[in-house]
Coordinates of C-alpha atoms and ligand atoms in Angstrom, one line a residue:
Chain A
X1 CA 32.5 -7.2 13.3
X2 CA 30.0 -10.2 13.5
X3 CA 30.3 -12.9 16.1
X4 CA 27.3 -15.8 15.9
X5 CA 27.7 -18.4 19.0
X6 CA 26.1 -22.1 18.9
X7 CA 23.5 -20.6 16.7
X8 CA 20.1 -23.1 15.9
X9 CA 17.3 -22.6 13.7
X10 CA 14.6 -24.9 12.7
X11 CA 11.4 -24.5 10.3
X12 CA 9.0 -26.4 12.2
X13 CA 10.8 -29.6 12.4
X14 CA 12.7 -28.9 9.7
X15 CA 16.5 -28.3 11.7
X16 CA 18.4 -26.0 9.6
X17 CA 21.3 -24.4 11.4
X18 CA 22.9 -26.9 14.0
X19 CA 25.2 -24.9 16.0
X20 CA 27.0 -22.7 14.1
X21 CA 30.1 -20.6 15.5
X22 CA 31.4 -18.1 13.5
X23 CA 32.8 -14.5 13.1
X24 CA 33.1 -12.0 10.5
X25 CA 36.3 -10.1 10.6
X26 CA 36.3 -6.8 10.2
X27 CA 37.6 -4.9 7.0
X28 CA 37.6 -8.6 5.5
X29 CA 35.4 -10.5 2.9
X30 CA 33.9 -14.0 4.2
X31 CA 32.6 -16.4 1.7
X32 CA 29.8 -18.6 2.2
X33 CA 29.6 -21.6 0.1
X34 CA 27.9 -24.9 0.3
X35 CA 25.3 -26.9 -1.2
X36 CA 21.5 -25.8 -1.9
X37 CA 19.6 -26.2 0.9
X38 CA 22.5 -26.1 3.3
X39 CA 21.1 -22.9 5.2
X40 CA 22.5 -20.1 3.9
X41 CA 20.4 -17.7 3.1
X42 CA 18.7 -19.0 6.7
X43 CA 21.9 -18.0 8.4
X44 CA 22.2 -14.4 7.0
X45 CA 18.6 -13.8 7.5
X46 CA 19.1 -14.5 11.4
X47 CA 21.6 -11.7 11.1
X48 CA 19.5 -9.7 9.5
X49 CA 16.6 -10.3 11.7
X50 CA 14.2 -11.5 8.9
X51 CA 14.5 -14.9 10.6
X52 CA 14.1 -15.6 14.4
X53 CA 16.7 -18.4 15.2
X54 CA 15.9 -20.8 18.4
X55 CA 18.8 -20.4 20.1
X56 CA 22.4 -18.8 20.3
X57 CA 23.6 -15.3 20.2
X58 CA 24.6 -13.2 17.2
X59 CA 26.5 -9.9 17.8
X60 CA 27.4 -7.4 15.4
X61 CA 29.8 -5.2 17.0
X62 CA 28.8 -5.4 20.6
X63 CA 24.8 -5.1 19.5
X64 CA 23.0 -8.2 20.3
X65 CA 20.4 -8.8 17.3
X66 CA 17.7 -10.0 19.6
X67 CA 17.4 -7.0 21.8
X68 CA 18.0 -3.9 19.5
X69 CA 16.2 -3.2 15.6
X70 CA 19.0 -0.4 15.1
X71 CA 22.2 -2.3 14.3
X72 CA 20.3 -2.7 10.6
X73 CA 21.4 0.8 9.9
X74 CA 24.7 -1.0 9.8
X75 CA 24.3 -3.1 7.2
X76 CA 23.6 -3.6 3.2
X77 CA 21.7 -6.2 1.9
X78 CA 21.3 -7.9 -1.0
X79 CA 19.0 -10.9 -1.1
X80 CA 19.1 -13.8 -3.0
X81 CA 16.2 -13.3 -4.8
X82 CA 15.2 -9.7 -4.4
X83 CA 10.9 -9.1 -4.4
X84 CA 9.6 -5.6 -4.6
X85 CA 5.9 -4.0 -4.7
X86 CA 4.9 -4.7 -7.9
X87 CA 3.3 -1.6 -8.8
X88 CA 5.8 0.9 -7.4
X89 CA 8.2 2.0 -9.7
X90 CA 11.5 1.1 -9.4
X91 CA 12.6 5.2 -8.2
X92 CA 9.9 4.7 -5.9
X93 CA 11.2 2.0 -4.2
X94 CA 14.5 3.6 -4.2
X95 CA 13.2 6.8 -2.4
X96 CA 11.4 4.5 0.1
X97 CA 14.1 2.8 1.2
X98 CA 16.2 6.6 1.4
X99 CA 12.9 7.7 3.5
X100 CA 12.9 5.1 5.6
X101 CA 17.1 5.1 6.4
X102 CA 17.0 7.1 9.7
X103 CA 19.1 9.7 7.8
X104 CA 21.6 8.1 6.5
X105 CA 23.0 9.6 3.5
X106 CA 22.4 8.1 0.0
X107 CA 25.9 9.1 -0.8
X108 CA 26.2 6.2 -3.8
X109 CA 23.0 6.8 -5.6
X110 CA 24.3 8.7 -8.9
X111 CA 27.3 6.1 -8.9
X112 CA 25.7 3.2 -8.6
X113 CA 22.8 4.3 -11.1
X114 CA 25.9 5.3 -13.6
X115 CA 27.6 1.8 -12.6
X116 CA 24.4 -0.3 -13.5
X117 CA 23.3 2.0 -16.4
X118 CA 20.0 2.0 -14.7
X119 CA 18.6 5.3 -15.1
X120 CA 16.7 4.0 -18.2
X121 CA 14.3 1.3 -15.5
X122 CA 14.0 3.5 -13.0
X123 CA 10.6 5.0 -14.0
X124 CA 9.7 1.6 -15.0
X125 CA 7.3 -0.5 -12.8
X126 CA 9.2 -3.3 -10.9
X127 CA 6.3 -5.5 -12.5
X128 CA 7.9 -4.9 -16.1
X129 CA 11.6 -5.2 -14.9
X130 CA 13.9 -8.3 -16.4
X131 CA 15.0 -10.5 -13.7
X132 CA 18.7 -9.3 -14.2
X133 CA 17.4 -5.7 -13.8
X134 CA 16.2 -6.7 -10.4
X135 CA 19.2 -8.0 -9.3
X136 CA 20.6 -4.7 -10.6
X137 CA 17.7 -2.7 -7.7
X138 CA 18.9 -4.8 -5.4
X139 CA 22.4 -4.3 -5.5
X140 CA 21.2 -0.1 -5.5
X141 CA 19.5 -0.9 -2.5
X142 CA 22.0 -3.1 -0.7
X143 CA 25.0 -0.4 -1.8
X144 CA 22.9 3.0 -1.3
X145 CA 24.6 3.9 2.0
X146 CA 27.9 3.7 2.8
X147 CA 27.6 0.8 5.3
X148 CA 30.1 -1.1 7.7
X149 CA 28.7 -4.1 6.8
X150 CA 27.7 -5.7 3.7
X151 CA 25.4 -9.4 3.4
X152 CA 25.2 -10.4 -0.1
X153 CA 23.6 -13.2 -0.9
X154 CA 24.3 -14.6 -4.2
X155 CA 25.0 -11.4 -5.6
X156 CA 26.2 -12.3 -9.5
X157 CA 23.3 -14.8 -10.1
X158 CA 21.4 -14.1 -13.0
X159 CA 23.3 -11.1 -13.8
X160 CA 25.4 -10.7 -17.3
X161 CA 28.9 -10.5 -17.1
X162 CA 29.8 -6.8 -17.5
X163 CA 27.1 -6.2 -14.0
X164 CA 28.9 -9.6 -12.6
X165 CA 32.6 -7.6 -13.0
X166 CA 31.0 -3.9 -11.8
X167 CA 29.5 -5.5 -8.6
X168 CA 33.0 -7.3 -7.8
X169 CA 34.9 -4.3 -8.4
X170 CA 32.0 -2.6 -6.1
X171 CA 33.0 -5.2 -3.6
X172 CA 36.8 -4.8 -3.8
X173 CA 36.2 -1.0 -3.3
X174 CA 34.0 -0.8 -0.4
X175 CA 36.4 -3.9 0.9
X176 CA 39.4 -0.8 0.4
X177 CA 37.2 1.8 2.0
X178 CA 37.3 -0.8 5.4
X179 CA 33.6 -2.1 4.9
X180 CA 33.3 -6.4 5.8
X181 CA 31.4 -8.5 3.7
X182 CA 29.7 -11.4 4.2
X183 CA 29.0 -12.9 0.4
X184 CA 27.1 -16.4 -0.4
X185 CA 27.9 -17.7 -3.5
X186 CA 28.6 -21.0 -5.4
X187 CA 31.1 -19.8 -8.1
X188 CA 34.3 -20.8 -6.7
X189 CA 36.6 -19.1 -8.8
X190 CA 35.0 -15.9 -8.7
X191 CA 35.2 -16.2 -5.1
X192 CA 38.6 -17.0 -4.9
X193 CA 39.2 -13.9 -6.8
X194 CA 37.6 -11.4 -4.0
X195 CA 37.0 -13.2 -0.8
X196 CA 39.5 -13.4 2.1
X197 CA 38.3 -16.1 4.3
X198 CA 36.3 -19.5 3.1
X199 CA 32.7 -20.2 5.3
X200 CA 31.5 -23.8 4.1
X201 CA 28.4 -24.8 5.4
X202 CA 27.1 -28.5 4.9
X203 CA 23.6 -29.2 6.3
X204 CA 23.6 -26.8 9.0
X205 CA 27.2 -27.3 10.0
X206 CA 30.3 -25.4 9.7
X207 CA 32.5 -27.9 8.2
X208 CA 35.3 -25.7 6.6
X209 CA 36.0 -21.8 8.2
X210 CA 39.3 -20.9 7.6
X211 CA 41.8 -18.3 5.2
X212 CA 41.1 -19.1 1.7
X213 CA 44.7 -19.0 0.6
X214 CA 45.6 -21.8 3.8
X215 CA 42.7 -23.8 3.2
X216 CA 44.3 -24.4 -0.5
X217 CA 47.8 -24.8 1.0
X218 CA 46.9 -27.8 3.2
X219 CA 44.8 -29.8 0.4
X220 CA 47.9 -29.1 -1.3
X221 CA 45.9 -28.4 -4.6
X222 CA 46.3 -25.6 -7.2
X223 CA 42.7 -23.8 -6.9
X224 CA 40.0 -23.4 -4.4
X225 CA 37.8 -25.3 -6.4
X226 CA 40.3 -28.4 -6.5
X227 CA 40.8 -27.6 -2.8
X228 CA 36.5 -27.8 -1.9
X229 CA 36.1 -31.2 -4.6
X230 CA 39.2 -32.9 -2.5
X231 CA 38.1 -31.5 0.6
X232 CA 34.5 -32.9 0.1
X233 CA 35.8 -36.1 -1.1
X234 CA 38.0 -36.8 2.4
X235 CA 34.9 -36.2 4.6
X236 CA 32.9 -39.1 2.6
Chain B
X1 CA 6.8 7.8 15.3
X2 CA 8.4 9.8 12.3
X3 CA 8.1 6.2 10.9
X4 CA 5.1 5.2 11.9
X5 CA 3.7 8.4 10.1
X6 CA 6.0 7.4 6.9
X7 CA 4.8 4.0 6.3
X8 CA 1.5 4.9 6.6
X9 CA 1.6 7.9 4.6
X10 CA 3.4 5.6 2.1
X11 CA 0.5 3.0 1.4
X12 CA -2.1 5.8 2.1
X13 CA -0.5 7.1 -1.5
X14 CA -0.4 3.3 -2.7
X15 CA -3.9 2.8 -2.2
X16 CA -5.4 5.8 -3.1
X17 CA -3.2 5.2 -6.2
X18 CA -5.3 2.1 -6.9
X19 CA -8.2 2.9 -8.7
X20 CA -10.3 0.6 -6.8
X21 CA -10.9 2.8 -3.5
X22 CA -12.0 5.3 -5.9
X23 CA -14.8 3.6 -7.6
X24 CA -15.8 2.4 -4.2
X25 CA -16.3 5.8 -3.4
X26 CA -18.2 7.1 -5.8
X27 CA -20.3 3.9 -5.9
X28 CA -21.4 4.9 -2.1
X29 CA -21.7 8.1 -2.9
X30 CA -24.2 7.0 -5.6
X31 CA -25.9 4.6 -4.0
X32 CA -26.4 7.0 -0.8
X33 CA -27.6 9.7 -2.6
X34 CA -30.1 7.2 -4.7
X35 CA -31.3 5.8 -1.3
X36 CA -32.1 9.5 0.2
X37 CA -33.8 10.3 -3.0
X38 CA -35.7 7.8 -3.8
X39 CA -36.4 7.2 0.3
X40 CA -37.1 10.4 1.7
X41 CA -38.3 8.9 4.8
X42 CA -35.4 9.3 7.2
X43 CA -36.1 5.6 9.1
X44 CA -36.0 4.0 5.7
X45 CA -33.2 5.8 4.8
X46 CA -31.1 4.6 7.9
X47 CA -32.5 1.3 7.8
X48 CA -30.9 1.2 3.9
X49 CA -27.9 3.0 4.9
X50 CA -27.4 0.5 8.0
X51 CA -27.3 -2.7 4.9
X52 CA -24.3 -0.9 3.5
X53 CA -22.3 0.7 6.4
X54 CA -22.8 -2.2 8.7
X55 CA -22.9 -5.1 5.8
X56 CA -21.2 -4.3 3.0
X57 CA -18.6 -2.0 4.7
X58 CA -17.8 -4.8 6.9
X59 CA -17.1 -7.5 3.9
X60 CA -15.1 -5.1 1.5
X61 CA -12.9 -4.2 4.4
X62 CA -12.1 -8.1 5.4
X63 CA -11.7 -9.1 1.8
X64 CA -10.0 -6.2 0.9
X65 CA -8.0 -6.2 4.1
X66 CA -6.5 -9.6 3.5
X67 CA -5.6 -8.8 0.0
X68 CA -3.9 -5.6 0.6
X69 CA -2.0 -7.9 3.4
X70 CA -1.1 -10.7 1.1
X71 CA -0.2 -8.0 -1.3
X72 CA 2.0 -6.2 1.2
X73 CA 4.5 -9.3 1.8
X74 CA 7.0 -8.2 -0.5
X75 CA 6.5 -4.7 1.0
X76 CA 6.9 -6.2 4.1
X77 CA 10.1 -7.9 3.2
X78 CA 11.9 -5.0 1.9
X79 CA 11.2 -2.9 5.1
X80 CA 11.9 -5.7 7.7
X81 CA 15.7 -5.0 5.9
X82 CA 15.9 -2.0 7.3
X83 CA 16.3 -0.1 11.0
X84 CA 12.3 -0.5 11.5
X85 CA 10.2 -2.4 14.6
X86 CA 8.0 -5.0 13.6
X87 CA 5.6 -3.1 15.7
X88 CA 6.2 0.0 13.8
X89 CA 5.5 -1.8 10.7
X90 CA 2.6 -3.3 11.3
X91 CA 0.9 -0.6 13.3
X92 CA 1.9 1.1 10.0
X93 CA 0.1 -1.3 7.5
X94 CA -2.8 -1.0 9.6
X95 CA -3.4 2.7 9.7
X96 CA -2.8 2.7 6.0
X97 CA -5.5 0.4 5.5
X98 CA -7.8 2.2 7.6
X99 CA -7.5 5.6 6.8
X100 CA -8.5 5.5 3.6
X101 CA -11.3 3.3 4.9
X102 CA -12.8 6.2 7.0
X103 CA -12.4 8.8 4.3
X104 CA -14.3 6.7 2.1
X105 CA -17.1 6.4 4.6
X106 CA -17.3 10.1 5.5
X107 CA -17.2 11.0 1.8
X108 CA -19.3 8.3 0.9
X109 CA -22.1 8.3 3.0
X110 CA -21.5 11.4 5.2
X111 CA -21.2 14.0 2.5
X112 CA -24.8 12.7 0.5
X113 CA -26.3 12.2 4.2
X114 CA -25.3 16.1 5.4
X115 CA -26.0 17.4 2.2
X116 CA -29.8 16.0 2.1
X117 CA -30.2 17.4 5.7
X118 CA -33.0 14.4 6.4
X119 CA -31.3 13.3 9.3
X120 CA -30.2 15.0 12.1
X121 CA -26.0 15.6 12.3
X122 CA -26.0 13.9 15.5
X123 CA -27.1 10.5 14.5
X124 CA -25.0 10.9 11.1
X125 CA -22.5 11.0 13.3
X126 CA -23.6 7.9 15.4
X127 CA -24.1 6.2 12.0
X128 CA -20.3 6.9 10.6
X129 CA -18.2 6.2 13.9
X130 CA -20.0 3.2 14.3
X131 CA -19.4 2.4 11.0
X132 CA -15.6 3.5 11.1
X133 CA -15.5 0.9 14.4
X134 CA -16.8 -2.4 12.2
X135 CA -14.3 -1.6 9.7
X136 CA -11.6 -1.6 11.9
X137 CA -13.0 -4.7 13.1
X138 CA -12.8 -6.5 10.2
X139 CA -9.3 -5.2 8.9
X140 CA -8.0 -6.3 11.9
X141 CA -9.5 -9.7 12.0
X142 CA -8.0 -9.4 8.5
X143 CA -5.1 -8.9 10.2
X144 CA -5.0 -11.9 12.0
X145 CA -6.0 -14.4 9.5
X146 CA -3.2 -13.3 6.5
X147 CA -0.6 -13.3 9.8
X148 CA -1.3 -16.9 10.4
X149 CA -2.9 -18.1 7.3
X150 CA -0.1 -18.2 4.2
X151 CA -2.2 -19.3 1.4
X152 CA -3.8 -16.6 0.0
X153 CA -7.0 -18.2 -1.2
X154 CA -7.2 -20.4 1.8
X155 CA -7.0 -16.9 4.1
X156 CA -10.0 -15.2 1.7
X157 CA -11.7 -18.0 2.1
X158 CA -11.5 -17.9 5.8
X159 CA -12.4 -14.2 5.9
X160 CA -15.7 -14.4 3.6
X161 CA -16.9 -17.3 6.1
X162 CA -16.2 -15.1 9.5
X163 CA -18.2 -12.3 7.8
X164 CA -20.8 -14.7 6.6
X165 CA -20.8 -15.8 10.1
X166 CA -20.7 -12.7 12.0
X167 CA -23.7 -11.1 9.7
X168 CA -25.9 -14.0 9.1
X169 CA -25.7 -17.2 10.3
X170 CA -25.2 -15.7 14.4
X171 CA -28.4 -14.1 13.6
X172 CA -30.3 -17.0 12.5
X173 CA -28.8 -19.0 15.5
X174 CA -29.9 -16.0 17.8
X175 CA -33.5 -16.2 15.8
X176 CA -33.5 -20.5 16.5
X177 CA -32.4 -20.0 20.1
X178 CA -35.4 -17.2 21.1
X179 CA -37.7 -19.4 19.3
X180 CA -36.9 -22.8 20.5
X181 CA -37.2 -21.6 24.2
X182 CA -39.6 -19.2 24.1
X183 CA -41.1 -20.3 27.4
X184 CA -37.8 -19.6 29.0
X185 CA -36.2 -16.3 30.4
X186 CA -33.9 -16.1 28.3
X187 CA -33.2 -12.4 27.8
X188 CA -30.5 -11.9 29.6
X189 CA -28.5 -14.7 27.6
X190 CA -29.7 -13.1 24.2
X191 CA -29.0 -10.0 25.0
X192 CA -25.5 -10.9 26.1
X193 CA -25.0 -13.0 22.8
X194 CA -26.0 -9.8 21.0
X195 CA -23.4 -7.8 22.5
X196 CA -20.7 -10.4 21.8
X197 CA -21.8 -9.8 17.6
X198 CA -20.1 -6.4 17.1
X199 CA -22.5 -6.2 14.3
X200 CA -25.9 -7.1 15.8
X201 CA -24.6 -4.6 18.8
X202 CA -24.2 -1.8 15.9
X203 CA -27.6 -2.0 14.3
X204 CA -29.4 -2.3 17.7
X205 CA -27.3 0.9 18.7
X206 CA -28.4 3.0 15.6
X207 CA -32.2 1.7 15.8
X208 CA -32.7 2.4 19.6
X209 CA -31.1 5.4 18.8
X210 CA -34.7 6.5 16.9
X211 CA -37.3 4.4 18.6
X212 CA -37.3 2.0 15.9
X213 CA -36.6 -1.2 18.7
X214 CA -40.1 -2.6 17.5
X215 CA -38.0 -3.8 14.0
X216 CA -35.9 -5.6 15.8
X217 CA -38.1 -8.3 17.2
X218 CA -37.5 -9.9 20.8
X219 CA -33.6 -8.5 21.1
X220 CA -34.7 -5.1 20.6
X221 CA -37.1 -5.2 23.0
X222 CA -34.9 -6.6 25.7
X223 CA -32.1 -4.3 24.9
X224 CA -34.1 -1.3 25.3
X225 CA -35.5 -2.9 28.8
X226 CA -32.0 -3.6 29.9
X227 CA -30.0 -0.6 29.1
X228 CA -30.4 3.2 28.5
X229 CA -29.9 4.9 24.8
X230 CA -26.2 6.4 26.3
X231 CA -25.0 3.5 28.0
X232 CA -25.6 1.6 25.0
X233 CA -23.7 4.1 23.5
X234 CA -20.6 3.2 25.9
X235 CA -21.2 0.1 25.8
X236 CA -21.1 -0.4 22.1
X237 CA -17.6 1.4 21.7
X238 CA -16.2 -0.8 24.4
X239 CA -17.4 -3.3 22.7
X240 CA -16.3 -2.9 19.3
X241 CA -12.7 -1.2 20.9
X242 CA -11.9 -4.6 22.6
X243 CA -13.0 -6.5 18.8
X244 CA -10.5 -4.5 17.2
X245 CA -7.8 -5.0 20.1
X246 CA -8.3 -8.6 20.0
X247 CA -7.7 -9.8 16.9
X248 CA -4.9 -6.7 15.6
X249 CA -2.9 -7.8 19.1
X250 CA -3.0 -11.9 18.7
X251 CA -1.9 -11.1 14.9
X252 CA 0.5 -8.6 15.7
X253 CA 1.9 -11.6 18.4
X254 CA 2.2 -13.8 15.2
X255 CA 3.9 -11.2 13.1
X256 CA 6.4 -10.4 15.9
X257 CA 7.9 -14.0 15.5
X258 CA 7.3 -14.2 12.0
X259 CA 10.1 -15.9 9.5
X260 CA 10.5 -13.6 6.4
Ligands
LIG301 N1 10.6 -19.9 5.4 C1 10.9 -21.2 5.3 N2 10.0 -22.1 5.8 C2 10.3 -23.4 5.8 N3 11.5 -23.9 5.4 C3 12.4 -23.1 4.9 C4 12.2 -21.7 4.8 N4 13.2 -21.1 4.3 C5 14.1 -22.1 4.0 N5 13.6 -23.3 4.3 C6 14.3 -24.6 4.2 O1 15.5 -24.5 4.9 C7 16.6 -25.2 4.2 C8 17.7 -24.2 4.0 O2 17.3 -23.2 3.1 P1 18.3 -22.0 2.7 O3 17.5 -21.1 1.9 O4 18.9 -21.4 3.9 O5 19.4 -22.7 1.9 P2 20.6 -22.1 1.0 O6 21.8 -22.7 1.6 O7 20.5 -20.7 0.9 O8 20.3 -22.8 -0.4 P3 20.6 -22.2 -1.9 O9 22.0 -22.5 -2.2 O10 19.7 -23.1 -2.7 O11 20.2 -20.8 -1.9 C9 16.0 -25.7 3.0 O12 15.6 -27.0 3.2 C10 14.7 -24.9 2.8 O13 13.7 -25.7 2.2
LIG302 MG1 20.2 -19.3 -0.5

């Protein structure tokens, strides 16, 4: 679904990704976990577009990022920390995004407002909406359409744990309906839980990319998050 | 192009929705109307007029240009997530801005000026597009300085000292150069330095426009010598068509390679 070859980026001299290969396989969920600051949110804003990396390709299908604006229409996203127009409401923002879709069909909209029990915010401005809440209209957002791929980065901060179990049985569903996900997080048992394939990322490198439930096997521990601590401990 | 026409339709809405645009509208409308009233002479009155469209006009939109755009970035973010060119975008935020910017200025100062029937439509309408022109201007140097300037007080800043610039102090260093060398011919170089300052270039259009070149001192004089009332005319449009090109094109450059 997503291939990303020998893929740089740097913030003026700030070098953030340093070559990363990767691929997203489809109908599968990908974790992405490493330490603050490792890069990320950088790397799934190159996919997204939102960042212009230096060098190195990403495809998603057989659409080069670069060249084409149109692949976005392929994807959900849910960004880390989610910042709307202050003094639109939050049904405004909604419809904006459903204006602005090229058609697509807002086919999730009554579920998802059912899911999050959001239809008491939505004629509230985003300016008076509890952090949670925005997390809340940005899952809406990123799960709107019924998109081939989802980018979810950090999707259960900040939220309570009823929305933290609703958005992972979100994830599990569209996962069922064929959709790949690309999900940053640092809770390691949660993603244990969902995810298919590990992604660890430390300081711009790939260091770990591999099937969760292997990855465990050869560390020869009893949990992913034994697995990462002994894993992390070798490479010092 | 469908959207093109939704984003700007969208902060058309978002801005008329702001109370602010409103009050500005009303207050030229008072203001006009006080100046025709009180005036009654139409040179006076266009000489007044010319201290809001071509002074005031000029600062609200810069200062209010750069706000809207440092207001916008969240805006910005959530669109840039979605199947839209950057081009499209920004093209977008731009004719959202100035829209509203021209239907203040014909509501503002057109109406009050066609209803009082002192002036003739013709140079009403001189007074308006040319007015329409410097606030493009200077929303799309407004453009250019939130694009590459992050800080938001640092990038007002910067646009109150570019309008300062471009409305006083060129003048006063037009005024010191014409003085200091007096004894030279010089006209040719001040009257090219007054075509450079899309503001100077817009007052000198409108006052040639009714004989009133005398007010404007040595480049008035020279101006009329050197070119006719319609080639001004071209002349001043180019003019103020390549300031607005300049500045929205370098920023739109910037925005292009932007990291969101
Ligand atoms: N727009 C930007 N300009 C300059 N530096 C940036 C920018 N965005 C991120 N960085 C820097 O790039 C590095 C990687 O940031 P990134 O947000 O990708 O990390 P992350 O892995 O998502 O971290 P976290 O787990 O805290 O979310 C950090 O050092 C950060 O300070
Ligand atoms: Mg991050």
């Amino acid at each position: 679904m997503v291939t990303i070859k020998d893929l740089y980026k740097s913030y003026g001299k700030l070098e953030v990704l340093k070559g990363i290969n990767l691929s997203f396989e489809r109908g599968k969920i990908t974790a992405i976990v490493g330490p603050n600051g490792s890069g990320k949110t950088t790397l799934m804003k190159c996919i997204l577009g939102l960042v212009h990396f230096n060098k190195g390709k990403i495809l998603i299908d057989s659409n080069d990022v670069s060249s084409n604006f149109n692949y976005r229409e392929l994807i959900g996203y849910m960004p880390q920390i989610g910042r709307y127009p202050e003094n639109l409401k939050a049904i405004e923002i909604i419809k904006l995004i459903i204006e602005l879709s090229n058609n697509r069909k807002p086919v999730n909209l009554d579920y998802l407002i059912d899911l999050f029990n959001f239809q008491p915010h939505l004629n509230k401005f985003v300016k008076n909406l509890s952090g949670g809440t925005i997390q809340k209209l940005s899952a809406i957002l990123a799960f709107l359409f019924d998109s081939k791929l989802y980018i979810l980065d950090e999707p259960t901060a900040g939220l309570d744990p009823i929305a933290t179990v609703d958005i992972k049985n979100l994830i599990t569903k569209k996962r069922e309906e064929g959709a790949t996900f690309a999900v940053v997080s640092h809770q390691l048992t949660e993603v244990e839980s969902f995810a298919d394939n590990l992604v660890f990322i430390l300081e711009g490198k790939i260091v770990i990319d591999s099937p969760i439930k292997d990855f465990i096997t050869t560390t020869g521990k009893q949990n992913l998050e034994e697995a990462v601590i002994d894993f992390l401990k070798v490479q010092n | 192009m469908e959207t093109l026409y939704k984003i700007t339709k969208f902060q058309i809405q978002n801005i008329i929705r702001s109370n602010w645009i409103i009050i500005y509208t009303f207050g030229l409308i008072l203001t006009t109307s006080l100046i025709i009233y009180f005036t009654n002479d139409s040179s006076k009155v266009i000489v007044s007029l010319m201290t809001i469209m071509f002074i005031l006009n000029p600062l609200i939109g810069i200062l209010f240009g750069s706000i809207y755009l440092y207001n916008s970035r969240e805006f910005i973010e959530l669109v840039l997530t979605q199947p839209i060119k950057r081009s499209t975008l920004y093209s977008g935020l731009f004719l959202g801005l100035v829209i509203p910017f021209i239907l203040v200025t014909i509501v503002g100062v057109g109406l009050p000026l066609a209803a009082s029937n002192l002036i003739e439509p013709d140079l009403i309408g001189n007074l308006l597009s040319t007015s329409i022109l410097l606030v493009c201007i200077f929303v799309s140097i407004a453009f250019l300085i939130t694009t590459f300037i992050v800080e938001r007080s640092a990038g007002l800043g910067i646009a109150f000292i570019i309008w300062l610039f471009l409305c006083w102090i060129y003048d006063g260093f037009l005024l010191f150069f014409s003085y200091a060398f007096q004894d030279y011919p010089i006209e040719r170089i001040i009257l090219a330095l007054t075509i450079i300052n899309p503001i100077d270039l817009a007052r000198i259009n409108i006052l040639l426009r009714f004989e009133a070149a005398a007010m404007l001192g040595i480049t008035g004089a020279v101006f009329q010598d050197f070119i006719s009332a319609s080639l001004g005319k071209v002349i001043t449009f180019a003019v103020h068509l390549i300031w607005i090109f300049i500045p929205f094109s370098i920023g739109y450059f910037r925005f292009k390679k932007k990291d969101f």
